XYZ file of C-alpha atoms in Angstrom:
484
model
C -49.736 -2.733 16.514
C -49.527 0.638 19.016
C -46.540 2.218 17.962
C -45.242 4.157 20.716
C -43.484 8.372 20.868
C -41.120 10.094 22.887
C -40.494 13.596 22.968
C -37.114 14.526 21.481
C -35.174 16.812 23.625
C -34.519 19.137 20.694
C -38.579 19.788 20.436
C -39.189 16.469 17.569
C -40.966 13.675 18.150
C -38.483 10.070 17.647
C -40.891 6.907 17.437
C -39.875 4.209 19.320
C -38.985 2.818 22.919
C -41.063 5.455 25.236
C -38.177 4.724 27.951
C -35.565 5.736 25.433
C -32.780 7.774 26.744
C -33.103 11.703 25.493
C -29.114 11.777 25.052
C -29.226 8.636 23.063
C -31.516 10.318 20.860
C -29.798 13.731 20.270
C -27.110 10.728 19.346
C -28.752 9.113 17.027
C -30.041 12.750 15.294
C -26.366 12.947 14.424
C -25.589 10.351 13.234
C -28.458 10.000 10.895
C -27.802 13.076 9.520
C -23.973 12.158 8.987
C -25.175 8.809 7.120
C -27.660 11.308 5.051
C -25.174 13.689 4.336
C -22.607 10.884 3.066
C -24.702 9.559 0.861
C -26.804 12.303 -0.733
C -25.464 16.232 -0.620
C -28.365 17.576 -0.460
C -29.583 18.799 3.249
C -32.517 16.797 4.384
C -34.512 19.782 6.182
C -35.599 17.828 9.292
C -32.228 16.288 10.107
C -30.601 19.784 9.859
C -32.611 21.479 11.967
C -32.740 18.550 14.479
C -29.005 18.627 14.391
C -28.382 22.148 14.841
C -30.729 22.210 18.186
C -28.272 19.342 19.532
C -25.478 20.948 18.650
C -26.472 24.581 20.358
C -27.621 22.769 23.143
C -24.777 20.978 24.043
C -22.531 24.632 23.581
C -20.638 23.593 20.422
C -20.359 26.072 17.563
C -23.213 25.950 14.409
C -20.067 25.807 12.264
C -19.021 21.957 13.518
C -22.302 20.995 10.912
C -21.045 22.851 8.025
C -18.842 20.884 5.409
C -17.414 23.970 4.096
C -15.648 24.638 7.372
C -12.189 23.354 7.562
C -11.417 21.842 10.723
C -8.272 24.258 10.577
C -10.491 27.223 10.434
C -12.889 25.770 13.280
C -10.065 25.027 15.786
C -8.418 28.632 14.911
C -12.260 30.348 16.052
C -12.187 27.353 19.270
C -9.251 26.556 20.300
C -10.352 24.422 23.153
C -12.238 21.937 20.357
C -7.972 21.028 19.258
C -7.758 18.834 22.359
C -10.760 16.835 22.113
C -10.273 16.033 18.321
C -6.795 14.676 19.174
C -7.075 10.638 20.010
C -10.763 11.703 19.416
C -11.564 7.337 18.368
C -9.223 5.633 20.063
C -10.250 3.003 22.405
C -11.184 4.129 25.717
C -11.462 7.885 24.666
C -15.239 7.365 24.650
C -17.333 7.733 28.377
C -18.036 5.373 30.522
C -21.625 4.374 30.336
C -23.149 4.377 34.467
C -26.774 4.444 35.459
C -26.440 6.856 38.247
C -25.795 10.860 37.945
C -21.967 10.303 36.543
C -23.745 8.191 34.277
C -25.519 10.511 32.816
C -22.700 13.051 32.466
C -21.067 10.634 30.053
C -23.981 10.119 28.275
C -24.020 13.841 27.599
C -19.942 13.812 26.688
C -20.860 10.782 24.336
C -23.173 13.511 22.102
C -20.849 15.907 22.270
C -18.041 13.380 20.875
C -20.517 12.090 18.362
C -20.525 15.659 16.932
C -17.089 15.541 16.954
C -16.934 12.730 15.061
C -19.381 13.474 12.598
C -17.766 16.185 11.402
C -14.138 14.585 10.987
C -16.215 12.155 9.235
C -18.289 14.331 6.598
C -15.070 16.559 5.943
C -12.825 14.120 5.041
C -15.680 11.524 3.638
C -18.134 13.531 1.519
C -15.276 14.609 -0.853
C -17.783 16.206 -3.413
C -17.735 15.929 -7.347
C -16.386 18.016 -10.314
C -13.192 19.921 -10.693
C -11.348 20.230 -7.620
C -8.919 23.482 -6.979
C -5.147 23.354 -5.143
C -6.998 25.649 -2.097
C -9.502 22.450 -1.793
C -6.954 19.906 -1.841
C -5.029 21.338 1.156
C -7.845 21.671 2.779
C -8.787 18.055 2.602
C -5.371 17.067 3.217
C -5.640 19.205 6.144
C -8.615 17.239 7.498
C -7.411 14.303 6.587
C -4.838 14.781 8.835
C -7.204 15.411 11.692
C -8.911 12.249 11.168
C -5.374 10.514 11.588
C -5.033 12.340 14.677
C -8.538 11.496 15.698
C -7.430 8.008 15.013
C -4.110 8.173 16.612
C -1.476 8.129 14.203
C 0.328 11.155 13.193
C -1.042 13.359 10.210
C -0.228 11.409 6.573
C 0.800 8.174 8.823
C -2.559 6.251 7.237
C -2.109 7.718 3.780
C 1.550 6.728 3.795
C 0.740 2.687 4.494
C 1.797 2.236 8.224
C -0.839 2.734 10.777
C -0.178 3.667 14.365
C -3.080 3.387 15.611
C -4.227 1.033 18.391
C -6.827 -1.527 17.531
C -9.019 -2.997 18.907
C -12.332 -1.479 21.294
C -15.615 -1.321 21.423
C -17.630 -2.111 18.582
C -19.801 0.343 17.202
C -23.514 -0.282 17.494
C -24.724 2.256 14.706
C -27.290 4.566 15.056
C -29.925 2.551 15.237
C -29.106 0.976 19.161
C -27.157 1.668 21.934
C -24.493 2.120 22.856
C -20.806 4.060 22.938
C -19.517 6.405 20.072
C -18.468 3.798 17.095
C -14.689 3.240 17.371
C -13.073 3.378 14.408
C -9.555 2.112 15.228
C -10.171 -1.126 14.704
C -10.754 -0.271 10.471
C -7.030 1.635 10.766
C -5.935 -1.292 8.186
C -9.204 -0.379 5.788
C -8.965 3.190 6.639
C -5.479 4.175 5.235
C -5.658 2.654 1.832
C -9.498 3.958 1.469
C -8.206 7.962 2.523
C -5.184 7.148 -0.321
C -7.905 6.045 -2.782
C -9.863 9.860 -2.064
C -6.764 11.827 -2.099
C -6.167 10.209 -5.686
C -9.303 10.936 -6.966
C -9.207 14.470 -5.561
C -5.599 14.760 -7.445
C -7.443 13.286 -11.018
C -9.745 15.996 -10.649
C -7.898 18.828 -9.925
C -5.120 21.073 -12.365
C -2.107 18.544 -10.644
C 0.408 21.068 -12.599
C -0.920 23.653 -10.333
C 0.140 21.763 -7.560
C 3.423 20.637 -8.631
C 4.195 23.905 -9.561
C 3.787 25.390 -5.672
C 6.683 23.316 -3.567
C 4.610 23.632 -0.216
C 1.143 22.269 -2.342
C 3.511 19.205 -4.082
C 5.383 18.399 -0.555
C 1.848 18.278 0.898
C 1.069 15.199 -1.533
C 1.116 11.458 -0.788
C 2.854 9.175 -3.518
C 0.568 6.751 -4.600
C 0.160 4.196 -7.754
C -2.601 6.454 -8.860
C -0.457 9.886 -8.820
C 2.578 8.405 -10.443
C 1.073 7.421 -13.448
C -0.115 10.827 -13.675
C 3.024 11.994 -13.128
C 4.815 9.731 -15.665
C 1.751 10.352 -18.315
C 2.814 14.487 -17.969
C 6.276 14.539 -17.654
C 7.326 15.440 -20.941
C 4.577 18.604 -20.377
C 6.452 19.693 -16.857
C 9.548 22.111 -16.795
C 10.932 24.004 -13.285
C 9.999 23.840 -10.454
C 6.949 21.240 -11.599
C 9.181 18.842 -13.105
C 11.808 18.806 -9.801
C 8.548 18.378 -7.456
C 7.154 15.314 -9.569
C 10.855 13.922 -10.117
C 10.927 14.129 -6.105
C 7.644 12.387 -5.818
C 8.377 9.911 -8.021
C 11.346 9.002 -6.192
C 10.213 9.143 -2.815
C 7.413 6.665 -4.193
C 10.337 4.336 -6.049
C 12.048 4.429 -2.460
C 9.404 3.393 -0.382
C 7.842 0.454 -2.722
C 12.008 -0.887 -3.081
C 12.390 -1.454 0.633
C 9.316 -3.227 0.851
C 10.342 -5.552 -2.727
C 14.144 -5.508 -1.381
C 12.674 -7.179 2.308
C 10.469 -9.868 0.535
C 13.323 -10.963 -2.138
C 15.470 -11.034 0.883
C 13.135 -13.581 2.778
C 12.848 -15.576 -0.244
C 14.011 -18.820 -0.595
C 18.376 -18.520 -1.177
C 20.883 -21.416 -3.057
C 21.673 -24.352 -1.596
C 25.129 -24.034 0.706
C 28.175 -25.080 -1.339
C 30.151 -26.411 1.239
C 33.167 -26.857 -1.256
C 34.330 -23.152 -0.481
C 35.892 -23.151 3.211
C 34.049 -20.704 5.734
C 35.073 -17.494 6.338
C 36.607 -17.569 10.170
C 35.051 -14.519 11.342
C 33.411 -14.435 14.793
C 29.755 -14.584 12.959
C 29.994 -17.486 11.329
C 31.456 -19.811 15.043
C 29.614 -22.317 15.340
C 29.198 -22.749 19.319
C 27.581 -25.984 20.011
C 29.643 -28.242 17.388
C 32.857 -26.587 18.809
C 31.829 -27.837 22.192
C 30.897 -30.939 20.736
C 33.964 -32.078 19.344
C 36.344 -30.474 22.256
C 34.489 -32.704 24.858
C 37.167 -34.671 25.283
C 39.707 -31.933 26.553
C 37.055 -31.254 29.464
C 38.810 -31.406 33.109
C 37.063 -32.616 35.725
C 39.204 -31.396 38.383
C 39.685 -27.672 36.748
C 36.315 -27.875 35.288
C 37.162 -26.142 32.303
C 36.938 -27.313 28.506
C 40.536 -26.724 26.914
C 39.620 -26.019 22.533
C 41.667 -27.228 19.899
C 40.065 -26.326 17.569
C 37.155 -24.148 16.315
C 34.691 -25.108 14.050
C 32.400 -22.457 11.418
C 29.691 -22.230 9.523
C 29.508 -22.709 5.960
C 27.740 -19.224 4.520
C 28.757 -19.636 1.227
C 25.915 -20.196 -1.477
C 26.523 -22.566 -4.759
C 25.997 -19.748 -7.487
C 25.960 -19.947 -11.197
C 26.152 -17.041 -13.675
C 22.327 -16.564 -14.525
C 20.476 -14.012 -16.743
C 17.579 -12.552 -16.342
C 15.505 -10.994 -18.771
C 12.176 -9.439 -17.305
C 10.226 -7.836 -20.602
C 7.299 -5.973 -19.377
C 3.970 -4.317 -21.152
C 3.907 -0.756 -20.602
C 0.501 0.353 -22.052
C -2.151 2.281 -19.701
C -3.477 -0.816 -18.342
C -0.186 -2.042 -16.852
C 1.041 0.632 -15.050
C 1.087 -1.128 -11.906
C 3.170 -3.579 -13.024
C 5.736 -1.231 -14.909
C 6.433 0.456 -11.556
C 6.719 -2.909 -9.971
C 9.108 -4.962 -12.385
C 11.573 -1.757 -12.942
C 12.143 -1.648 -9.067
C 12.019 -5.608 -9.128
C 14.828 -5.730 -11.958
C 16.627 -3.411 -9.879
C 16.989 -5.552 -7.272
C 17.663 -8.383 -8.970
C 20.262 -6.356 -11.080
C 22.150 -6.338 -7.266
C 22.464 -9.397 -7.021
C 25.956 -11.252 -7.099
C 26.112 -13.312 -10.772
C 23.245 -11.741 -11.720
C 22.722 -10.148 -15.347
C 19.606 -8.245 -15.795
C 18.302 -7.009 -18.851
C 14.860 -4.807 -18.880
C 12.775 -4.448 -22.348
C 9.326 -2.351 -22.232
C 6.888 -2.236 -24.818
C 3.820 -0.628 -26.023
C 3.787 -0.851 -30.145
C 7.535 -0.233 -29.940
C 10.230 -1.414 -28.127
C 13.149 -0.007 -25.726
C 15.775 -1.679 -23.981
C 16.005 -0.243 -20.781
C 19.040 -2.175 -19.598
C 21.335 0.863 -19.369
C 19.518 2.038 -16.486
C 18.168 -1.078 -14.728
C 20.219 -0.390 -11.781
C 18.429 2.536 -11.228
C 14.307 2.351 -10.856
C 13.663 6.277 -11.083
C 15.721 6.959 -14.180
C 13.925 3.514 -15.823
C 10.576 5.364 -15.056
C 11.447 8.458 -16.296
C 11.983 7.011 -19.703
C 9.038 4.735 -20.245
C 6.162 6.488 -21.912
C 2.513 4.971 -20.696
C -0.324 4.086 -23.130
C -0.864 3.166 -26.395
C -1.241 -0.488 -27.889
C 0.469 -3.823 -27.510
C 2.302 -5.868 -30.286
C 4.860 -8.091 -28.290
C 6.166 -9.215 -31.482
C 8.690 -6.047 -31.408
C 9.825 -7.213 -27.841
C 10.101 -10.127 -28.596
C 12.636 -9.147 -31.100
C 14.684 -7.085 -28.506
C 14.869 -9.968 -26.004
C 15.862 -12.868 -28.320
C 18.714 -11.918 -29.613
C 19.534 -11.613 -25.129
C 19.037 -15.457 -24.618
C 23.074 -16.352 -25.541
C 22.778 -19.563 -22.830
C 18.994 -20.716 -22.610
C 19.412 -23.172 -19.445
C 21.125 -20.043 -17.690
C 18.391 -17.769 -18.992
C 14.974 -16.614 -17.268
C 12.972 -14.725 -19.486
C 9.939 -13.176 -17.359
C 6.707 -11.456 -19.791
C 4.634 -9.202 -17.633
C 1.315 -8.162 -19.420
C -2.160 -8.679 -19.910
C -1.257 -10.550 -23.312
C -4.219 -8.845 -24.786
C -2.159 -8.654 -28.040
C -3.070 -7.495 -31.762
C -0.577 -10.461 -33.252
C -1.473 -12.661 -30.540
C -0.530 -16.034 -32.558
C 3.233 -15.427 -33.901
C 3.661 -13.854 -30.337
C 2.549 -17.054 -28.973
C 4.986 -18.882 -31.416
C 7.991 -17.182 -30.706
C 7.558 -18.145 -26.526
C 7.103 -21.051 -27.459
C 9.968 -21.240 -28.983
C 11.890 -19.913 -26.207
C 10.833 -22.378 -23.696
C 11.444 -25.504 -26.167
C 15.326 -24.179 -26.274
C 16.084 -24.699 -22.501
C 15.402 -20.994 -21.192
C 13.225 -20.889 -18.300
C 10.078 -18.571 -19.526
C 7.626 -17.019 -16.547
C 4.685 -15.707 -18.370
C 2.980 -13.062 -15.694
C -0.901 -11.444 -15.315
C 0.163 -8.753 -12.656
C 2.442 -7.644 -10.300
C 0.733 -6.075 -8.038
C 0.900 -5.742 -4.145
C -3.351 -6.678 -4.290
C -2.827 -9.253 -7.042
C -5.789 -7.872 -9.017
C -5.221 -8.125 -12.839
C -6.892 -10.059 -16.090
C -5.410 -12.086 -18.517
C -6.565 -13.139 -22.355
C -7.904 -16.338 -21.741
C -6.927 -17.545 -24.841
C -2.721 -16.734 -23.672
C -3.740 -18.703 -20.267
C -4.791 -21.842 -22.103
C -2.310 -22.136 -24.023
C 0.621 -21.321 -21.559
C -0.792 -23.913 -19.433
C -0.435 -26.454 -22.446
C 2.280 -25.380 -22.897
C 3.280 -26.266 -19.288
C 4.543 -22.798 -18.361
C 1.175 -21.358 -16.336
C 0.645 -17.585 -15.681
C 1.552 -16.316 -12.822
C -1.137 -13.991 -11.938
C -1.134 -12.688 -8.201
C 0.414 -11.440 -5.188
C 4.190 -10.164 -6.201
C 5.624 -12.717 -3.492
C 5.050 -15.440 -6.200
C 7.402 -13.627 -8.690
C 9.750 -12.649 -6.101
C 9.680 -16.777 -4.908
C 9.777 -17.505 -8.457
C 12.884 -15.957 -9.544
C 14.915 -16.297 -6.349
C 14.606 -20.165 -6.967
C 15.624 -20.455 -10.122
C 18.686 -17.618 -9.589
C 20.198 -18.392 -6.327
């Protein structure tokens, strides 16, 4: 086989198509060495040096290929470079692609947005290893925020769970073919909870009480599942100004996950209509077409007008019993997703009309939360993460609760990965053989992800009560049907 060589434009050899287009390869030199870079630190000699050539020949500054620059810093030396990063991978930012001179004009704007890319890419990608300092953080943050832009959304609008940015566009042909700069938007959905998942690991490795203890450092930070179980794991080692700054972030993070649990428990299923309480005659609740209906015979011909006797309304009113609820929930390490989930849940619940709420949380003791189920952050602020499991001493908080067991749902959150795992077993039983409704529950999670002992999930499903273990929409379904 002949294997055929063109002359790169930066002075190396690429093998390959010998009609291959010398701006598609200065291209392709960058984004082989981004792909290098990502996935091994250390420089690769030739890709460096190739890259650097590109970039000096297209006029763009050395510093655009060095991961220690901030694109801050870069932007403050070029100012001009601030324009072209904004909206840098949106669709239809990227140059047209004609055969003639204009043609190959864009071709030559597509390298120089390649570079562009790359190094939004590397900054914000290539996150490093080892301890990380407060300085570094901000930085990243900082970049971070230019790939948002690049994308764009505004600056922490990915991190923060809503997207902006449009979708769609070309898709990217890598650097192996050809074809336009790859267009990102269309990952927004991927990209957001993937730049949350770095920032967290970036906050693990870093001195967090460093950060919380500088107001303009803390405000910088995005709540996440990840950084408030950091928070809650430290708070009893946080005073000042630390302590207010992870108290704020905690809350903002309780805020934010409680309208999204508040919407979905609102869609939920409701009570039948009890249509033994009259309708309240408020404008709302008219209802037009069975007025109209039953006034038909009042309608002149000659005056062609409909003369009402009487209006008719809706029936709003929803047949309601006193219920209880009693949602006991594991707090050891491996179920902090699910703590933060269930307190705001309760909450919710706890607002309900006829609604009585009762929170227990457990680790190898017990503490009835119930003074403070109405309120989420104060809940969190006295659980205390880790340690073991022995349900048996929540079990002996939440009994005693059960006063009317066919009113009563008693809802178990954990991974049931117990040390007395039999007379825990027992004493559920027990509960759902005297009328109460029992939910046993794997995870509460917004991804669903969780395990459960197999040996609980057999014998639940004997028992004819199966684990719930999924998407918090079940629970919320769950619970609305049997309280409303």
């Amino acid at each position: 086989m002949t294997h055929h060589t063109t002359d790169h434009p930066t002075g190396h050899t690429v093998e390959g198509n010998p009609e291959a287009d010398p701006e598609e390869n200065r291209r392709q030199v960058l984004y082989w060495r981004l792909l290098a870079r990502l996935f091994d630190p250390e420089e690769q000699a030739t890709l460096e040096s190739a890259g650097l050539a590109v970039v000096e020949d297209i006029g763009l500054p050395p510093a655009l290929l060095d991961p220690g620059t901030s694109i801050d810093s870069l932007v403050q030396r070029h100012p001009e470079l601030a324009a072209e990063f904004d909206g840098l991978m949106v669709p239809g930012a990227e140059p047209g692609t004609g055969a003639d001179e204009d043609g190959a004009r864009d071709r030559a704007a597509e390298v120089r947005r390649a570079a562009l890319v790359s190094k939004v890419l590397l900054n914000v990608f290539a996150s490093g290893s080892g301890t990380v300092t407060a300085g570094q953080l901000a930085r990243w943050q900082s970049d971070a925020g230019w790939l948002e832009r690049a994308l764009g959304c505004a600056p922490g609008e990915l991190r923060g769970g809503r997207p902006g940015a449009r979708a769609g566009g070309v898709s990217p042909t890598g650097p192996g073919g050809r074809g336009p700069t790859p267009d990102l938007s269309r990952l927004v959905p991927a990209i957001g909870p993937e730049l949350g998942a770095i920032e967290a690991d970036l906050v693990r490795r870093m001195r967090l009480r460093e950060v919380l203890a500088d107001p303009g450092l803390a405000a910088r930070l995005t709540p996440s599942m990840s950084l408030i179980e950091q928070l809650l794991r430290d708070k009893n080692n946080l005073s000042g100004v630390a302590l207010a700054n992870a108290k704020a972030l905690i809350r903002r993070f309780v805020d934010e996950v409680a309208d999204v649990l508040r919407t979905q428990v609102e869609k939920a299923s409701m009570g039948a209509i009890d249509r033994s309480v009259p309708p309240k005659r408020v404008f709302r609740n008219l209802d037009l077409d069975r007025t109209i209906w039953k006034n038909l015979t009042n309608w002149s011909p000659e005056e062609e007008r409909l003369y009402v006797d009487r209006l008719y309304y809706r029936h709003t009113a929803r047949r309601t019993t006193p219920q209880r609820l009693i949602v006991v929930v594991d707090q050891s390490g491996s179920m902090v997703d699910s703590m933060v989930n269930c307190t705001i849940l309760a909450s919710i619940f706890a607002g309900l009309p006829k609604v009585d709420v009762h929170l227990v949380a457990y680790d190898t003791q017990a503490l009835d939360l119930t003074p403070w189920v109405h309120d989420p952050f104060e809940t969190l602020l006295r659980t205390n993460l880790g340690g073991g499991t022995d349900g048996t001493v929540a079990m002996a908080l939440a009994q005693p609760k059960i006063a009317e067991p066919r009113n009563t749902v008693v809802v178990w959150i954990s991974d049931f990965y117990e040390w007395r795992a039999e007379p825990l077993f027992e004493s559920m039983a027990a509960v759902h053989r005297s009328g109460a409704r029992f939910i046993p529950v794997g995870s509460v999670t917004s991804s669903g992800r969780g395990s459960v002992n197999p040996w609980f999930r057999e014998r639940f499903k004997d028992l004819g009560t199966p684990v719930i273990s999924g998407h918090i929409r079940k629970l919320v379904h769950e619970l609305k049907t049997f309280l409303t």
